[in-house]
XYZ file of C-alpha atoms in Angstrom:
666
model
C 21.708 25.640 115.713
C 24.370 28.243 114.965
C 26.119 29.400 118.127
C 28.252 32.504 118.209
C 30.138 34.308 120.946
C 28.196 37.463 121.882
C 29.789 40.664 120.606
C 30.484 41.899 124.138
C 32.265 38.668 125.040
C 34.331 38.770 121.852
C 35.227 42.394 122.545
C 36.377 41.480 126.040
C 38.450 38.604 124.660
C 40.232 40.759 122.088
C 40.860 43.552 124.580
C 42.098 41.214 127.303
C 44.472 39.415 124.926
C 46.012 42.726 123.910
C 46.310 43.817 127.551
C 47.863 40.490 128.548
C 50.461 40.782 125.785
C 51.434 44.227 127.062
C 51.497 43.076 130.675
C 53.956 40.307 129.843
C 56.235 42.400 127.645
C 59.910 42.063 128.671
C 61.245 44.822 130.886
C 64.029 47.120 129.704
C 67.542 45.889 130.352
C 69.027 47.576 133.418
C 72.495 46.034 133.574
C 74.037 49.397 132.697
C 72.642 52.885 132.705
C 72.109 54.005 129.128
C 72.603 57.617 128.059
C 69.469 59.706 128.226
C 67.752 59.699 124.827
C 64.545 61.639 124.142
C 61.534 59.347 123.672
C 60.283 59.541 120.060
C 57.087 61.543 119.954
C 55.009 63.693 117.677
C 56.407 67.209 117.949
C 55.342 70.493 116.383
C 58.730 70.923 114.682
C 57.925 71.959 111.125
C 54.210 71.254 111.659
C 51.328 73.703 112.054
C 50.321 72.037 115.337
C 51.354 69.369 117.785
C 49.935 65.892 117.241
C 48.306 64.019 120.114
C 49.077 60.347 120.780
C 47.238 57.746 118.727
C 44.454 56.372 120.963
C 44.798 52.740 122.004
C 41.783 50.496 121.400
C 39.297 50.245 124.254
C 36.202 48.147 124.885
C 33.911 50.985 123.778
C 31.868 50.728 120.587
C 32.282 53.404 117.933
C 29.081 55.464 117.790
C 27.212 55.212 114.517
C 27.738 53.343 111.270
C 30.421 54.167 108.690
C 28.994 54.254 105.174
C 31.627 52.744 102.911
C 31.344 52.985 99.120
C 33.830 51.413 96.706
C 33.947 51.998 92.959
C 35.894 49.203 91.220
C 34.823 49.933 87.642
C 38.056 51.608 86.456
C 39.650 48.313 85.469
C 41.588 49.759 82.527
C 43.485 52.249 84.705
C 43.356 49.842 87.684
C 42.111 52.447 90.158
C 39.816 51.706 93.095
C 37.942 54.783 94.345
C 36.666 54.987 97.915
C 34.186 57.250 99.690
C 33.576 56.875 103.434
C 30.972 58.813 105.378
C 31.989 58.710 109.048
C 29.873 59.948 111.973
C 32.062 62.133 114.217
C 32.020 64.651 117.023
C 34.031 67.843 117.282
C 37.627 67.487 118.411
C 40.669 65.363 117.587
C 40.178 62.222 115.475
C 42.755 59.726 114.204
C 42.019 57.551 111.205
C 44.124 54.430 110.683
C 45.030 52.527 107.545
C 45.250 48.798 108.352
C 48.896 47.861 108.863
C 49.013 44.272 110.140
C 46.941 42.304 107.669
C 45.414 38.947 108.639
C 47.296 35.986 107.198
C 50.281 38.124 106.171
C 51.986 37.796 109.580
C 53.713 41.167 109.122
C 53.081 44.902 108.671
C 52.248 44.654 104.970
C 49.424 47.164 104.533
C 50.346 48.934 101.239
C 49.717 52.519 102.340
C 52.213 53.588 99.688
C 49.430 52.988 97.148
C 46.856 55.288 98.794
C 46.478 58.691 97.124
C 44.188 61.692 96.848
C 43.083 61.682 100.496
C 40.573 64.470 101.095
C 38.312 65.135 104.074
C 35.213 67.328 103.934
C 32.526 68.205 106.427
C 32.198 71.913 107.060
C 35.737 73.233 107.337
C 36.286 76.648 108.889
C 37.279 78.186 105.546
C 33.725 77.683 104.286
C 34.663 75.193 101.567
C 33.865 72.197 103.708
C 37.436 70.981 103.404
C 39.166 69.776 106.579
C 42.938 69.519 106.746
C 44.639 66.339 107.930
C 48.171 65.615 109.121
C 49.986 62.314 108.809
C 51.503 61.080 112.049
C 55.233 61.792 112.220
C 56.057 58.391 113.747
C 53.368 56.094 112.361
C 52.637 56.921 108.703
C 49.541 54.684 108.823
C 47.748 57.292 110.981
C 45.989 60.492 109.865
C 45.176 63.213 112.416
C 42.089 65.379 111.934
C 40.619 68.214 114.029
C 36.860 67.989 113.523
C 35.336 71.507 113.650
C 32.468 72.399 115.948
C 29.071 71.677 114.467
C 30.291 68.859 112.195
C 28.533 65.537 112.874
C 29.922 63.563 109.955
C 32.876 63.752 107.603
C 33.377 62.401 104.111
C 36.750 60.848 103.366
C 37.668 60.128 99.762
C 40.799 58.567 98.277
C 42.074 56.171 95.638
C 43.867 52.844 95.887
C 46.268 52.825 92.946
C 46.442 49.123 92.247
C 49.392 47.850 90.268
C 49.869 47.257 86.518
C 52.157 44.286 87.188
C 53.157 42.102 90.118
C 56.766 43.272 90.467
C 56.105 45.083 93.775
C 52.475 44.413 94.705
C 50.262 41.884 93.029
C 47.782 42.772 90.299
C 44.225 42.826 91.687
C 42.340 44.345 88.710
C 42.174 43.158 85.112
C 39.606 43.833 82.355
C 37.983 40.507 83.331
C 38.125 40.432 87.143
C 38.799 42.225 90.402
C 39.978 40.991 93.794
C 38.809 43.526 96.362
C 40.527 43.173 99.724
C 38.655 45.744 101.777
C 41.562 46.358 104.164
C 43.656 47.726 101.282
C 41.097 50.465 100.646
C 39.709 51.837 103.920
C 40.436 54.001 106.936
C 38.988 53.410 110.384
C 38.867 55.377 113.668
C 41.640 54.735 116.183
C 40.739 53.955 119.789
C 38.399 51.041 119.092
C 38.525 47.298 118.540
C 37.898 46.106 115.025
C 34.833 44.267 116.350
C 33.487 47.528 117.778
C 33.304 49.538 114.528
C 30.360 49.001 112.176
C 30.652 49.511 108.409
C 27.857 49.569 105.821
C 29.777 48.475 102.687
C 28.882 48.603 99.016
C 30.765 48.162 95.759
C 30.149 49.220 92.179
C 31.347 46.654 89.630
C 31.526 46.824 85.828
C 28.177 46.223 84.163
C 27.180 42.579 83.933
C 29.770 41.265 86.392
C 28.944 38.795 89.153
C 30.826 38.196 92.384
C 31.517 35.889 95.302
C 31.937 37.102 98.878
C 31.199 35.843 102.397
C 29.060 38.891 103.202
C 25.271 39.037 103.116
C 24.036 40.925 100.064
C 21.023 43.152 100.666
C 20.610 44.033 96.995
C 22.512 44.111 93.702
C 21.117 46.744 91.346
C 22.642 48.612 88.400
C 26.061 47.191 89.126
C 26.079 48.198 92.808
C 26.152 45.481 95.464
C 25.043 46.645 98.903
C 25.876 44.434 101.860
C 24.395 44.072 105.323
C 26.262 46.241 107.843
C 28.994 44.360 109.654
C 31.898 45.021 111.983
C 35.326 45.928 110.644
C 36.796 42.596 111.759
C 34.319 40.638 109.616
C 34.557 43.061 106.688
C 38.340 42.741 106.476
C 37.956 38.969 106.754
C 35.540 38.839 103.780
C 37.268 39.710 100.470
C 35.432 39.751 97.140
C 36.211 38.161 93.769
C 34.169 39.624 90.928
C 34.374 39.062 87.212
C 32.845 39.008 83.763
C 33.162 35.202 83.719
C 31.768 33.807 86.956
C 30.224 30.594 88.192
C 28.966 29.563 91.632
C 28.823 25.847 92.466
C 27.447 24.254 95.628
C 29.823 21.619 97.058
C 28.271 20.979 100.471
C 26.953 17.418 100.854
C 25.160 18.511 104.048
C 23.284 21.467 102.618
C 23.988 24.795 100.926
C 26.701 26.296 103.146
C 29.847 25.722 101.036
C 30.393 26.981 97.493
C 33.040 27.324 94.818
C 32.989 30.838 93.363
C 35.060 30.782 90.159
C 36.177 33.758 88.063
C 38.424 33.349 85.041
C 40.162 35.180 82.216
C 37.931 33.273 79.781
C 34.507 31.648 80.073
C 35.887 28.224 79.103
C 37.898 28.065 82.340
C 34.960 28.111 84.778
C 33.695 24.619 83.971
C 34.951 21.940 86.390
C 33.897 18.409 85.498
C 31.380 16.459 87.592
C 34.277 14.312 88.859
C 36.206 17.394 89.997
C 33.141 18.800 91.731
C 32.735 15.454 93.508
C 36.323 15.707 94.778
C 35.602 19.120 96.262
C 32.470 17.704 97.879
C 34.683 14.963 99.312
C 37.010 17.655 100.653
C 34.139 19.138 102.644
C 33.110 15.681 103.892
C 36.623 14.629 104.883
C 37.212 17.946 106.652
C 33.966 17.505 108.571
C 35.116 14.034 109.638
C 38.548 15.272 110.665
C 37.429 18.178 112.860
C 33.936 17.064 113.807
C 32.437 20.563 113.788
C 32.290 23.552 111.447
C 33.660 26.957 112.485
C 31.432 28.789 110.008
C 27.820 29.289 108.999
C 28.866 29.491 105.343
C 32.100 29.108 103.440
C 33.012 30.503 100.021
C 36.055 29.317 98.082
C 37.013 32.296 95.904
C 38.938 30.880 92.937
C 40.509 32.862 90.091
C 41.691 30.859 87.074
C 43.989 33.493 85.663
C 47.326 34.379 84.151
C 46.637 38.109 84.475
C 45.805 38.679 88.125
C 48.552 38.210 90.694
C 48.897 34.935 92.535
C 47.376 34.522 95.971
C 46.451 31.945 98.562
C 45.038 33.643 101.641
C 42.881 32.340 104.430
C 39.771 33.889 105.922
C 37.298 32.549 108.421
C 34.373 32.018 106.072
C 36.153 32.213 102.711
C 39.556 31.996 101.058
C 41.315 33.707 98.167
C 42.880 31.270 95.709
C 44.465 31.891 92.318
C 45.161 28.920 90.055
C 46.438 28.506 86.482
C 43.993 29.187 83.686
C 43.965 25.476 82.764
C 43.407 24.341 86.363
C 40.222 22.440 85.528
C 41.071 21.446 81.945
C 44.479 19.850 82.696
C 43.746 18.512 86.171
C 46.672 17.586 88.392
C 49.290 19.393 86.309
C 50.156 21.601 89.291
C 49.910 19.834 92.670
C 50.610 23.095 94.482
C 47.487 24.643 92.956
C 45.423 21.525 93.740
C 46.575 21.560 97.367
C 46.031 25.289 97.813
C 42.281 25.085 98.415
C 42.490 22.355 101.095
C 45.246 24.298 102.873
C 43.251 27.532 103.007
C 40.093 25.644 104.008
C 41.864 24.102 107.017
C 42.736 27.615 108.155
C 39.068 28.156 109.021
C 39.809 25.861 111.970
C 43.523 26.473 112.514
C 44.456 30.125 112.231
C 41.049 31.789 112.163
C 38.771 30.374 114.886
C 41.563 28.704 116.828
C 44.650 30.868 116.473
C 47.838 31.717 118.360
C 47.033 34.089 121.217
C 49.797 36.456 120.112
C 48.043 36.912 116.759
C 44.692 37.745 118.337
C 44.993 41.545 118.479
C 42.333 44.157 119.180
C 42.651 45.921 115.826
C 44.712 45.863 112.647
C 47.373 48.350 113.752
C 48.539 46.515 116.854
C 51.636 44.409 116.083
C 51.104 40.706 115.651
C 53.596 38.061 116.796
C 54.532 34.849 115.033
C 55.859 32.498 117.698
C 53.398 29.721 116.801
C 53.415 29.887 113.015
C 54.742 26.318 113.017
C 51.272 25.371 114.304
C 49.235 28.008 112.457
C 50.865 27.351 109.078
C 52.794 24.125 109.692
C 49.959 21.920 110.905
C 47.658 23.507 108.334
C 50.167 22.503 105.655
C 50.131 18.975 107.041
C 46.345 18.660 107.041
C 46.163 20.349 103.649
C 48.273 17.590 102.098
C 46.428 14.869 104.011
C 43.006 16.148 102.957
C 44.145 16.579 99.364
C 44.729 12.820 99.297
C 41.723 11.816 101.423
C 39.345 13.788 99.201
C 40.702 12.348 95.942
C 41.956 15.729 94.691
C 45.362 14.029 94.355
C 46.599 10.466 94.754
C 48.651 8.949 97.529
C 51.551 8.611 95.078
C 51.357 12.330 94.279
C 51.626 13.238 97.954
C 54.542 10.816 98.441
C 56.432 12.483 95.593
C 55.822 15.896 97.136
C 56.857 14.599 100.556
C 60.112 13.201 99.119
C 60.938 16.564 97.563
C 60.193 18.281 100.856
C 62.267 15.851 102.928
C 65.271 16.117 100.599
C 65.217 19.899 100.700
C 65.454 19.988 104.501
C 67.845 17.052 104.700
C 70.254 19.138 102.603
C 69.603 22.546 104.151
C 72.781 23.941 105.786
C 71.098 26.945 107.430
C 69.984 24.855 110.397
C 73.618 24.995 111.570
C 73.034 28.559 112.825
C 69.346 29.329 112.654
C 66.611 27.386 114.456
C 63.179 26.928 112.964
C 61.704 29.012 115.789
C 63.686 32.044 114.640
C 62.346 31.646 111.108
C 58.864 32.101 112.588
C 59.901 35.211 114.503
C 61.901 36.654 111.603
C 58.823 36.952 109.409
C 57.945 40.261 111.067
C 60.975 41.814 109.332
C 59.196 41.620 106.025
C 56.640 39.566 104.187
C 58.295 36.745 102.263
C 61.630 38.515 101.929
C 64.152 37.018 99.537
C 67.898 36.625 99.794
C 70.704 35.339 97.549
C 71.460 32.293 99.730
C 68.093 30.980 100.867
C 69.536 27.605 101.879
C 71.723 29.358 104.458
C 69.412 32.154 105.552
C 66.325 29.908 105.602
C 62.947 31.454 104.902
C 59.174 31.609 104.981
C 58.613 28.159 103.531
C 60.292 26.526 106.526
C 57.467 27.142 108.959
C 55.179 25.538 106.402
C 57.096 22.584 104.995
C 59.632 21.754 107.699
C 56.872 22.053 110.278
C 54.820 19.604 108.187
C 57.586 17.057 108.802
C 57.362 17.719 112.551
C 53.630 17.006 112.518
C 54.166 13.853 110.456
C 56.685 12.822 113.115
C 54.104 13.455 115.859
C 51.312 11.652 114.012
C 53.356 8.510 113.351
C 54.673 8.521 116.930
C 51.135 8.510 118.315
C 50.056 5.792 115.883
C 53.043 3.600 116.721
C 52.729 4.063 120.498
C 48.986 3.320 120.531
C 49.101 0.522 117.942
C 46.933 2.620 115.632
C 44.189 3.330 118.164
C 45.012 7.048 118.304
C 46.449 9.552 115.854
C 46.856 13.256 115.195
C 43.269 13.140 113.907
C 42.226 12.892 117.561
C 44.260 16.005 118.358
C 42.613 17.877 115.458
C 39.114 17.005 116.610
C 39.821 17.827 120.249
C 41.830 20.995 119.700
C 40.169 22.594 116.668
C 36.685 21.087 116.739
C 33.632 21.634 118.917
C 31.084 24.449 119.073
C 29.585 23.742 115.659
C 28.723 26.854 113.663
C 30.617 29.325 115.850
C 33.390 31.406 114.317
C 34.372 33.483 117.349
C 38.198 33.352 117.561
C 39.957 31.605 120.421
C 43.594 32.093 121.364
C 45.968 29.206 122.062
C 49.482 28.999 123.521
C 52.375 26.562 123.342
C 51.232 25.017 126.617
C 47.736 24.531 125.195
C 49.167 22.606 122.235
C 51.247 20.400 124.546
C 48.278 19.708 126.815
C 46.076 18.737 123.868
C 48.728 16.346 122.545
C 49.074 14.773 125.992
C 45.316 14.298 126.130
C 45.635 12.089 123.037
C 48.800 10.250 124.051
C 50.945 11.042 127.131
C 54.495 11.883 126.053
C 57.113 14.572 126.719
C 55.627 16.695 123.958
C 57.203 19.922 125.201
C 60.696 18.487 124.720
C 59.657 16.783 121.472
C 58.565 20.110 119.994
C 61.238 22.378 121.463
C 64.030 20.049 120.323
C 62.806 20.286 116.747
C 62.062 24.010 116.890
C 65.254 25.147 118.623
C 67.923 22.779 117.298
C 71.040 24.339 115.757
C 74.646 23.382 115.232
C 76.495 20.920 113.015
C 74.602 17.955 114.462
C 71.109 19.441 114.021
C 69.151 17.302 111.589
C 65.951 17.685 109.608
C 62.922 16.134 111.388
C 62.684 13.030 109.210
C 61.852 10.421 111.874
C 58.236 10.402 110.737
C 59.250 8.969 107.363
C 60.843 5.817 108.801
C 58.116 5.436 111.413
C 55.634 5.882 108.590
C 57.220 3.042 106.611
C 59.401 4.939 104.121
C 62.979 6.099 103.626
C 64.436 8.927 101.569
C 66.534 7.811 98.609
C 67.767 9.418 95.388
C 67.381 8.335 91.781
C 68.831 9.515 88.475
C 65.618 8.921 86.496
C 62.062 9.956 87.241
C 58.692 8.448 86.463
C 56.145 10.557 84.537
C 54.287 11.121 87.807
C 57.435 12.309 89.558
C 58.199 14.678 86.682
C 54.687 16.120 86.922
C 54.906 16.772 90.667
C 58.581 17.794 90.781
C 57.909 20.310 88.023
C 61.394 21.843 88.176
C 63.231 18.540 87.802
C 64.653 19.402 84.361
C 66.692 22.332 85.708
C 67.307 21.013 89.227
C 70.932 20.216 90.040
C 70.658 20.980 93.748
C 71.696 17.537 94.948
C 74.468 17.099 92.393
C 76.250 20.335 91.448
C 74.483 22.505 94.026
C 72.399 24.955 91.998
C 69.305 25.376 89.849
C 69.449 26.553 86.235
C 66.963 29.201 85.177
C 65.249 29.348 81.792
C 67.854 31.943 80.735
C 70.724 29.684 81.902
C 71.393 31.728 85.045
C 72.691 29.807 88.059
C 70.143 30.401 90.809
C 69.569 28.931 94.242
C 73.281 28.290 94.750
C 73.323 26.044 97.804
C 75.532 27.229 100.651
C 78.374 24.753 101.033
C 77.459 22.896 97.835
C 79.846 22.103 94.986
C 79.157 25.323 93.077
C 79.526 27.391 96.237
C 82.838 25.713 97.059
C 83.994 26.566 93.531
C 83.468 30.287 94.365
C 80.305 30.535 92.292
C 77.606 32.834 93.617
C 74.524 34.589 92.256
C 74.723 36.301 88.893
C 76.689 33.745 86.879
C 75.339 32.531 83.545
C 76.096 29.125 82.085
C 77.520 29.574 78.555
C 78.853 26.139 77.662
C 79.106 22.597 79.057
C 82.085 20.488 77.934
C 82.530 22.894 74.987
C 78.867 22.592 73.926
C 76.380 25.487 73.978
C 74.661 25.384 77.336
C 71.139 24.225 78.081
C 69.559 22.271 80.888
C 69.423 19.178 78.673
C 73.099 19.447 77.743
C 74.042 19.807 81.410
C 71.911 16.784 82.378
C 73.598 14.735 79.664
C 77.038 15.805 80.890
C 76.277 14.903 84.515
C 74.935 11.534 83.395
C 77.944 10.846 81.152
C 80.370 11.618 83.985
C 78.757 9.110 86.331
C 81.180 6.368 87.369
C 84.066 7.887 85.394
C 86.998 10.095 86.303
C 86.160 12.703 83.670
C 85.361 16.178 85.091
C 82.388 18.270 84.025
C 83.630 21.547 82.517
C 81.410 24.632 82.726
C 82.086 27.944 80.970
C 80.486 30.734 83.015
C 79.871 34.429 82.345
C 79.192 37.271 84.782
C 79.036 40.664 83.087
C 82.278 40.934 81.096
C 84.011 38.199 83.091
C 84.374 34.572 81.991
C 85.438 31.545 84.006
C 85.915 27.866 83.300
C 85.138 25.602 86.249
C 85.772 21.856 86.339
C 83.534 19.789 88.632
C 85.071 16.538 89.820
C 81.629 14.968 90.332
C 80.715 11.434 89.262
C 77.537 10.368 91.093
C 75.087 11.328 88.369
C 71.764 13.132 88.624
C 70.053 12.957 92.013
C 66.314 13.349 92.462
C 64.568 12.502 95.758
C 62.233 9.539 96.118
C 60.517 7.748 98.995
C 60.736 3.978 98.971
C 58.932 1.531 101.200
C 60.876 -0.092 104.005
C 60.050 -3.802 103.660
C 58.210 -5.401 106.547
C 57.068 -2.130 108.164
C 53.532 -0.761 108.544
C 52.530 1.748 105.881
C 51.420 4.375 108.383
C 51.751 7.192 105.851
C 49.389 5.253 103.611
C 46.945 4.999 106.514
C 47.245 8.743 107.177
C 46.412 9.550 103.553
C 43.447 7.159 103.319
C 39.931 8.672 103.443
C 37.967 8.489 106.695
C 34.755 6.480 106.526
C 33.136 8.286 109.431
């Protein structure tokens, strides 16, 4: 029987979490009296009227249902048109554009792409037009004075989706659309997202089909009308629609889990029976890991495309996943794409139902916090890789190759000398997946995924070793994320909750274990690689790769990170210059182009040959470099050959990593 938290209880939870966060906010520093500075506020300077404060969300329910109509048929000009009919009462009203988007961990709502905002409903000038004013502090808020006698307003605008993915990703092509409702709606301030009801519909190009985790009431003449739902669920239920679409059941227990595939071409929506069986195994292995489902239905939304922008985004009862066009026809070519679906599926448990308390906010314009992303994303990354192997989507050897690449990256990352992993989590609020010229020194988004994966491998192997295999992190997953089958009401967790759940599996000083790895800095701070040795493996380097290693380490041909300290782009640009590496120490930074190697025209192959030829000799490697109108010749006194990471078995030790990656029989 499906069990859900009553709406009133969920409302109280969301409101109380927001109140608790405010109650525990740090007090202003009082060590020295600061000069008096006016508090920023909305003022009438240059405006026709003063703007009232934006109402904070309360436990009240918004009266009435917002009719929400989307037209996504203008795929050639890539314009989404929106019409919202909102029940109102006379007086001040603030409409918000969602700012903090679920799964983005930052204020990434693209309000810059919203245009043509008009409000009608009986304006005093007789035209029905009602003026609005954008908030002078928060540009995501629109202030409206609703005239007397007006009981509903109509808000219309366009979402100008992008022609390329240089700034924002492409979401519309002639063959498909990815509608993320939160990018194309406004909602009343002063209410929780669970307390506002929307009645959504969408018009799609003629003949298109779609996948979405909403309940369809009817689909007629290209218009899909969905059962009314709260804003929280609507935003958590994106839609993939397309001219080439296929829906495949992959639930061994019934009809609750489906693959919904759209593609640039019809030939790319045909997974083989073996591939479908692997996805069925994924559902089975996930059931066995967690022991209970946090959903009544789950829809994998998969776009096999080279035209729509890339995405991997979690939702409670669905996920958005883009994969290469040949995903099904050349299986295993891209392990990252194969592992994407298991990762996002795990988020239904970790990140959606069970999520950090500081990410459980009352609505989508209250700031989120990221202090526990190393659990939210890091443990999800761990289970994503584990389930990829357990389901048969990839082999144990594939995962070991990926793990070697991951371990080598962090074993050679200098940024840990100044920046702890915890700060990488917190930094994400400064901007979504920001880039920088020296990522190895600055550190970045990937760290709370992949470095945290190593922490959870360390924890898993520690538990297995200490209990002689009787317990493992699987027991933590079932105890912490499982239970309450069929319920998807979110629950907040804290650092102390994580520690307590680990101690319930195996008593240990887990607080120190975690904080040491999260907070370590300085010249002696090391990557968390203890789980490799405890798991039966050690990190080594080789100068030649197997075909399987070349397939997984797809950038091997241009990767000189662990030899000369950079990566070579397809245009022979030196990228990813590693801070403190040989290129860096030779005063080479971003922007340099490789022109020649030992007086031969440059290419990745020529450079590989030169590094190989210099191995064991005293002959330097000479590089001719160009930056604008400047040329330099740099001689590298390097003689250790090419270096690619590899995990090798430690003789006489238990293969605990092999055990971790083996499928569960019950």
